[in-house]
Every structure is written in C-alpha cells, then in structure tokens.
Amino acid sequence: LYRYIQDHKLKVMIDTPDPGWGSVMGNALDHGVGYTTAYFRDHFGAHCGMEVVLANGEVLRTGMGALPGAKSWQDFRYGFGPWVDGLFGQGNYGIVTKMGIWLMPQPEAYQTGLVIVPRHQDLIPLIDVVNYLEDSGLIGQPEYGSPLAPQFGGAGPPDPELMTLMASPEVPDSARIDAYAARVGKGVWQVNLQFYGPAKTVAANWEHARERMTLAIPAAQFVEGPGYRFPLTKEEEDRHPHKVAIGVPNLAVFAIGTRSATNPTPSD
C-alpha cells in the first residue's frame, strides 16, 4: 500500500503500526494502533465496510456494501440497521476477505516539539495539558519518556546511583528523584509532541502548546524539532528518526531488543 501511494503520488498517508509489517486489514481487525492523529490512529475505527465469508460459506458485506449497487460502501460505515462489524474484530465468526480503510490526508507540514519538566510530580499537569491538546485535535500521538533513562539521555548503562534510588522502598520519593535530576542537570519527564497540518497551523499549535505548558508548569523547557514539508524526498524519509510518524512502514522497532550498552548480554 505504501509503495502504491508513492508510485502514484497520491496525497494520502498510511497510519502505520510499529513494526510496519503484515497486513493493513489484519492489524485493523486486531485493534492495532498507529502514531498520527487520533482519527486515523485507531485502525479498526478507521475501517469502513467489510466483506466476510461466514462458516457456512455465505458472503456477508457490512455497511452500505450490503445494498446491491451501492457506491458508498467505503464512504458510510454504518448502512441500515445493526452495525455488526465488531463481531469480526479479534474474533473468529468469519474470515474477512475485503475491507475499506480511510487514509489520512497528506499534511502540508510536520513538526515535533519536546517538552521537558524538572520534577517528578510535574507528570500530573504534563499529562493534563497533553490530554487537552490531543482531545482538541491539535497533536498526534504523544511520546512520553524520561531524560534520566539511557535511551533518552545518551549512550551507556544506567547510572548505578539512579538504579539504587529507583530500587528504594520509598519510591516514588519525589524529593530524592528531583534532587538527583537537578544535580545531573536533566529533567525527570519529557513528552515529544507531533504536529500535522498547514505550516502556519503547525507553528501556531506548537506556540499554543508551549503557552499552556508554561501556565501549568512554569519551569518547563522546550526544544523545537525540525520541520518537514510534504511530499518528503527519499533522503528526508531515510533521515527521519521515527519513520512511522510520517507514514513510512519499517522494522526499526526491533532494534529495541538488540544487545547494546543499555541492554547488555546477561552474564552466565
């Protein structure tokens, strides 16, 4: 599907899961999710119309596909009467042989913005603001993490002092965690925000996000990510650190399980 879109220069984008292998239909039927905006990130929610072979060999079409000659099979998912599509998601009541899927319109621009907060308890207002931004349709999937973790803060194994601190029976001891983070010059939490849309809208939404974050967490810090304009070149796609966010299927997520300085081979 990705190659077809690229070859025909279609102005749409796949919301791909991670890893980006397997079947678009299979992932949707298994209630898989992706990384772009909420409207397309719920893959079962983005489907429209199924063709199903039942156990007795009967062919069932859901939604408007049930009407002979209907040309709105992939436009209106409900049709008339009960909506039965849910019977075939994560179920074995039939074999789905065809399915419509709505694709995200290719945005004009894409940009990320990193928000870093200094205290353990800042996570609560951080989530509140991010939830507001997402429920308002202003961002794609947020990516939470901690600058104290090796995968976010750089190469090398975890700091033994931090590991000892996290193993403490008093955890979460906010004061100790905050003191450690301040001493090493890092925040305790971070979230990477994704913005899609017209370039002016993307810039305005990032500014709005910073304003709301500052009101909720005055000590928050912000790092503006690089901006992209679609369609991207092959070189831009290859350089992008999180390809699923720009609709490019890949298998890079499997690198999480490889042996590295932060995931060493267990000793015998």
CSV table of C-alpha atoms in Angstrom, one decimal:
chain,number,residue,atom,x,y,z
A,1,LEU,CA,0.0,0.0,0.0
A,2,TYR,CA,2.8,2.4,0.9
A,3,ARG,CA,4.6,1.7,-2.4
A,4,TYR,CA,1.3,2.1,-4.4
A,5,ILE,CA,0.8,5.5,-2.8
A,6,GLN,CA,4.3,6.6,-3.6
A,7,ASP,CA,4.3,5.3,-7.1
A,8,HIS,CA,1.0,7.0,-7.9
A,9,LYS,CA,1.9,10.2,-6.0
A,10,LEU,CA,-1.3,10.1,-4.0
A,11,LYS,CA,-1.9,12.8,-1.4
A,12,VAL,CA,-2.6,10.4,1.4
A,13,MET,CA,-0.6,8.9,4.3
A,14,ILE,CA,-0.7,5.5,5.9
A,15,ASP,CA,-1.1,5.4,9.7
A,16,THR,CA,1.3,2.5,10.1
A,17,PRO,CA,1.9,0.4,13.3
A,18,ASP,CA,5.3,-0.4,14.7
A,19,PRO,CA,6.7,-2.7,13.3
A,20,GLY,CA,5.3,-1.9,9.9
A,21,TRP,CA,4.9,-5.4,8.6
A,22,GLY,CA,1.9,-7.7,8.0
A,23,SER,CA,-1.5,-6.7,6.7
A,24,VAL,CA,-3.4,-3.4,6.9
A,25,MET,CA,-6.5,-5.4,7.3
A,26,GLY,CA,-5.1,-7.8,9.9
A,27,ASN,CA,-3.8,-5.0,12.0
A,28,ALA,CA,-7.1,-3.2,12.0
A,29,LEU,CA,-9.0,-6.4,12.8
A,30,ASP,CA,-6.6,-7.0,15.8
A,31,HIS,CA,-7.4,-3.5,17.1
A,32,GLY,CA,-3.9,-2.2,16.2
A,33,VAL,CA,-3.0,1.4,16.5
A,34,GLY,CA,-0.5,3.8,14.9
A,35,TYR,CA,1.1,7.2,15.5
A,36,THR,CA,-0.6,10.0,13.7
A,37,THR,CA,-3.8,11.8,14.6
A,38,ALA,CA,-6.4,10.1,16.8
A,39,TYR,CA,-9.0,10.0,13.9
A,40,PHE,CA,-6.7,7.6,11.9
A,41,ARG,CA,-4.6,6.1,14.7
A,42,ASP,CA,-7.4,3.7,15.8
A,43,HIS,CA,-7.1,1.4,12.8
A,44,PHE,CA,-10.4,-0.5,13.5
A,45,GLY,CA,-12.1,2.8,13.9
A,46,ALA,CA,-10.7,3.9,10.5
A,47,HIS,CA,-12.1,0.9,8.7
A,48,CYS,CA,-15.3,1.3,6.6
A,49,GLY,CA,-17.0,-1.8,5.2
A,50,MET,CA,-16.1,-5.5,5.3
A,51,GLU,CA,-16.6,-8.5,3.1
A,52,VAL,CA,-16.8,-11.6,5.2
A,53,VAL,CA,-17.0,-15.3,4.4
A,54,LEU,CA,-19.0,-17.0,7.1
A,55,ALA,CA,-18.6,-20.6,8.3
A,56,ASN,CA,-21.5,-21.8,6.1
A,57,GLY,CA,-19.8,-20.3,3.0
A,58,GLU,CA,-22.2,-17.3,2.9
A,59,VAL,CA,-20.7,-14.0,1.9
A,60,LEU,CA,-21.6,-11.1,4.1
A,61,ARG,CA,-21.0,-7.4,3.3
A,62,THR,CA,-21.3,-4.9,6.1
A,63,GLY,CA,-22.4,-1.3,6.0
A,64,MET,CA,-23.5,0.1,2.6
A,65,GLY,CA,-21.9,-2.9,0.9
A,66,ALA,CA,-25.0,-4.9,1.9
A,67,LEU,CA,-27.1,-2.9,-0.6
A,68,PRO,CA,-26.9,-4.1,-4.3
A,69,GLY,CA,-25.3,-1.5,-6.5
A,70,ALA,CA,-24.4,0.9,-3.6
A,71,LYS,CA,-21.5,3.1,-4.5
A,72,SER,CA,-20.9,4.4,-0.9
A,73,TRP,CA,-19.5,1.2,0.6
A,74,GLN,CA,-16.3,2.8,1.7
A,75,ASP,CA,-17.9,6.2,2.5
A,76,PHE,CA,-20.5,5.4,5.1
A,77,ARG,CA,-19.7,2.6,7.5
A,78,TYR,CA,-23.0,2.0,9.2
A,79,GLY,CA,-25.5,1.3,6.5
A,80,PHE,CA,-29.0,0.5,7.8
A,81,GLY,CA,-29.8,-1.5,11.0
A,82,PRO,CA,-27.4,-3.0,13.5
A,83,TRP,CA,-23.7,-2.5,13.0
A,84,VAL,CA,-22.1,-6.0,13.1
A,85,ASP,CA,-18.5,-5.2,12.2
A,86,GLY,CA,-17.3,-5.6,15.8
A,87,LEU,CA,-18.2,-9.4,15.6
A,88,PHE,CA,-15.2,-9.8,13.2
A,89,GLY,CA,-12.6,-7.8,15.2
A,90,GLN,CA,-10.4,-10.2,17.3
A,91,GLY,CA,-13.0,-12.9,16.6
A,92,ASN,CA,-13.4,-16.0,14.5
A,93,TYR,CA,-17.0,-15.6,13.4
A,94,GLY,CA,-15.9,-15.3,9.8
A,95,ILE,CA,-13.0,-14.7,7.5
A,96,VAL,CA,-12.7,-11.1,6.4
A,97,THR,CA,-11.6,-11.1,2.7
A,98,LYS,CA,-12.0,-7.4,1.9
A,99,MET,CA,-12.1,-4.2,3.9
A,100,GLY,CA,-12.2,-0.5,3.3
A,101,ILE,CA,-9.7,1.7,5.3
A,102,TRP,CA,-9.7,5.5,5.5
A,103,LEU,CA,-6.3,7.1,4.9
A,104,MET,CA,-5.0,10.3,6.4
A,105,PRO,CA,-4.8,13.2,4.0
A,106,GLN,CA,-1.1,14.1,3.4
A,107,PRO,CA,-0.4,17.2,5.5
A,108,GLU,CA,1.4,20.2,4.3
A,109,ALA,CA,3.8,20.2,7.2
A,110,TYR,CA,5.0,18.1,10.1
A,111,GLN,CA,7.0,19.1,13.2
A,112,THR,CA,7.8,17.8,16.6
A,113,GLY,CA,8.3,19.7,19.9
A,114,LEU,CA,9.9,18.3,23.0
A,115,VAL,CA,8.7,19.4,26.5
A,116,ILE,CA,10.9,18.6,29.5
A,117,VAL,CA,9.8,19.1,33.1
A,118,PRO,CA,12.1,19.2,36.1
A,119,ARG,CA,10.1,17.5,38.9
A,120,HIS,CA,8.6,14.0,39.4
A,121,GLN,CA,5.2,15.5,40.3
A,122,ASP,CA,5.1,17.5,37.1
A,123,LEU,CA,3.9,14.4,35.3
A,124,ILE,CA,0.4,15.1,36.5
A,125,PRO,CA,-0.1,18.6,35.0
A,126,LEU,CA,2.0,17.4,32.0
A,127,ILE,CA,-0.5,14.7,31.2
A,128,ASP,CA,-3.4,17.0,31.8
A,129,VAL,CA,-2.1,19.5,29.2
A,130,VAL,CA,-1.2,16.8,26.7
A,131,ASN,CA,-4.7,15.2,27.0
A,132,TYR,CA,-6.2,18.6,26.3
A,133,LEU,CA,-4.1,19.1,23.2
A,134,GLU,CA,-4.9,15.6,21.9
A,135,ASP,CA,-8.6,15.8,22.7
A,136,SER,CA,-8.7,19.1,20.9
A,137,GLY,CA,-7.2,17.5,17.8
A,138,LEU,CA,-4.0,19.6,17.9
A,139,ILE,CA,-1.4,16.9,18.1
A,140,GLY,CA,-0.7,13.3,17.0
A,141,GLN,CA,0.4,10.6,19.4
A,142,PRO,CA,2.4,11.9,22.3
A,143,GLU,CA,5.6,10.0,23.2
A,144,TYR,CA,6.4,10.1,26.9
A,145,GLY,CA,9.8,9.2,28.4
A,146,SER,CA,12.4,10.3,31.0
A,147,PRO,CA,15.6,12.1,30.2
A,148,LEU,CA,17.1,10.1,33.1
A,149,ALA,CA,16.7,6.9,31.2
A,150,PRO,CA,19.6,5.9,29.0
A,151,GLN,CA,17.6,5.6,25.8
A,152,PHE,CA,16.7,9.2,26.1
A,153,GLY,CA,19.7,10.7,27.9
A,154,GLY,CA,22.5,9.2,25.8
A,155,ALA,CA,24.5,6.0,25.5
A,156,GLY,CA,25.8,3.9,28.3
A,157,PRO,CA,24.4,1.7,31.0
A,158,PRO,CA,22.0,3.2,33.7
A,159,ASP,CA,23.7,5.2,36.4
A,160,PRO,CA,24.1,2.9,39.5
A,161,GLU,CA,23.1,5.7,41.8
A,162,LEU,CA,19.8,6.1,39.8
A,163,MET,CA,19.2,2.3,39.9
A,164,THR,CA,19.7,2.3,43.6
A,165,LEU,CA,17.4,5.2,44.0
A,166,MET,CA,14.7,3.5,41.9
A,167,ALA,CA,15.0,0.3,43.9
A,168,SER,CA,14.4,2.2,47.1
A,169,PRO,CA,11.3,1.0,49.0
A,170,GLU,CA,10.4,4.7,49.3
A,171,VAL,CA,10.0,5.1,45.6
A,172,PRO,CA,8.4,7.2,44.3
A,173,ASP,CA,10.3,9.5,46.6
A,174,SER,CA,9.8,12.7,44.7
A,175,ALA,CA,12.3,14.8,46.6
A,176,ARG,CA,15.1,12.4,46.1
A,177,ILE,CA,14.4,11.9,42.4
A,178,ASP,CA,14.1,15.7,41.9
A,179,ALA,CA,17.4,16.3,43.7
A,180,TYR,CA,19.2,13.7,41.6
A,181,ALA,CA,17.8,15.1,38.4
A,182,ALA,CA,18.8,18.7,39.4
A,183,ARG,CA,22.3,17.5,40.3
A,184,VAL,CA,22.9,15.8,36.9
A,185,GLY,CA,21.2,18.7,35.0
A,186,LYS,CA,18.3,16.7,33.5
A,187,GLY,CA,14.6,16.8,33.7
A,188,VAL,CA,12.6,14.0,35.2
A,189,TRP,CA,9.9,13.6,32.5
A,190,GLN,CA,9.6,14.6,28.9
A,191,VAL,CA,7.0,14.3,26.1
A,192,ASN,CA,7.5,14.6,22.4
A,193,LEU,CA,4.6,16.3,20.7
A,194,GLN,CA,3.7,15.7,17.0
A,195,PHE,CA,2.0,18.4,14.9
A,196,TYR,CA,0.4,17.8,11.4
A,197,GLY,CA,-1.3,20.3,9.1
A,198,PRO,CA,-0.7,23.5,7.2
A,199,ALA,CA,2.7,25.1,8.1
A,200,LYS,CA,1.0,28.1,9.8
A,201,THR,CA,-1.3,25.9,11.8
A,202,VAL,CA,1.6,23.7,12.9
A,203,ALA,CA,3.6,26.7,14.1
A,204,ALA,CA,0.5,28.2,15.9
A,205,ASN,CA,-0.3,24.9,17.6
A,206,TRP,CA,3.3,24.5,18.9
A,207,GLU,CA,3.1,28.0,20.3
A,208,HIS,CA,-0.2,27.3,21.9
A,209,ALA,CA,1.2,24.1,23.4
A,210,ARG,CA,4.1,26.0,24.9
A,211,GLU,CA,1.8,28.6,26.4
A,212,ARG,CA,-0.5,26.1,28.1
A,213,MET,CA,2.5,24.1,29.3
A,214,THR,CA,4.1,27.2,30.8
A,215,LEU,CA,0.9,28.1,32.6
A,216,ALA,CA,0.7,24.6,34.1
A,217,ILE,CA,4.4,24.1,34.7
A,218,PRO,CA,6.4,27.4,34.8
A,219,ALA,CA,9.8,25.6,34.8
A,220,ALA,CA,9.0,23.5,31.7
A,221,GLN,CA,11.7,23.7,29.0
A,222,PHE,CA,11.0,23.4,25.2
A,223,VAL,CA,13.1,22.0,22.3
A,224,GLU,CA,11.7,22.7,18.9
A,225,GLY,CA,12.2,19.8,16.5
A,226,PRO,CA,13.0,20.1,12.8
A,227,GLY,CA,10.2,20.9,10.4
A,228,TYR,CA,9.2,18.9,7.3
A,229,ARG,CA,7.2,19.7,4.2
A,230,PHE,CA,5.4,17.1,2.2
A,231,PRO,CA,5.9,15.3,0.0
A,232,LEU,CA,9.2,14.2,1.5
A,233,THR,CA,12.2,13.2,-0.5
A,234,LYS,CA,13.6,9.7,-0.1
A,235,GLU,CA,16.6,11.2,1.7
A,236,GLU,CA,14.3,13.0,4.1
A,237,GLU,CA,12.4,9.8,4.9
A,238,ASP,CA,15.7,7.9,5.4
A,239,ARG,CA,17.0,10.6,7.9
A,240,HIS,CA,13.8,10.7,9.9
A,241,PRO,CA,14.4,9.1,13.3
A,242,HIS,CA,10.8,7.9,13.7
A,243,LYS,CA,9.5,6.9,10.3
A,244,VAL,CA,6.1,5.6,11.4
A,245,ALA,CA,5.2,9.1,12.4
A,246,ILE,CA,5.5,10.2,8.8
A,247,GLY,CA,3.7,7.1,7.4
A,248,VAL,CA,6.7,5.0,6.4
A,249,PRO,CA,6.4,1.3,7.3
A,250,ASN,CA,9.7,-0.1,8.7
A,251,LEU,CA,11.1,-2.7,11.2
A,252,ALA,CA,13.4,-0.4,13.2
A,253,VAL,CA,11.5,-1.0,16.4
A,254,PHE,CA,13.1,-4.5,16.6
A,255,ALA,CA,16.3,-2.7,17.5
A,256,ILE,CA,14.9,-2.2,21.0
A,257,GLY,CA,15.6,-5.9,21.7
A,258,THR,CA,19.2,-5.9,20.4
A,259,ARG,CA,22.2,-6.1,22.6
A,260,SER,CA,23.8,-2.7,23.3
A,261,ALA,CA,25.4,-0.7,26.1
A,262,THR,CA,22.0,-0.1,27.6
A,263,ASN,CA,20.8,-3.7,27.1
A,264,PRO,CA,23.9,-5.9,27.6
A,265,THR,CA,24.1,-9.7,27.2
A,266,PRO,CA,23.1,-11.4,30.5
A,267,SER,CA,26.0,-12.9,32.4
A,268,ASP,CA,26.2,-16.6,32.7
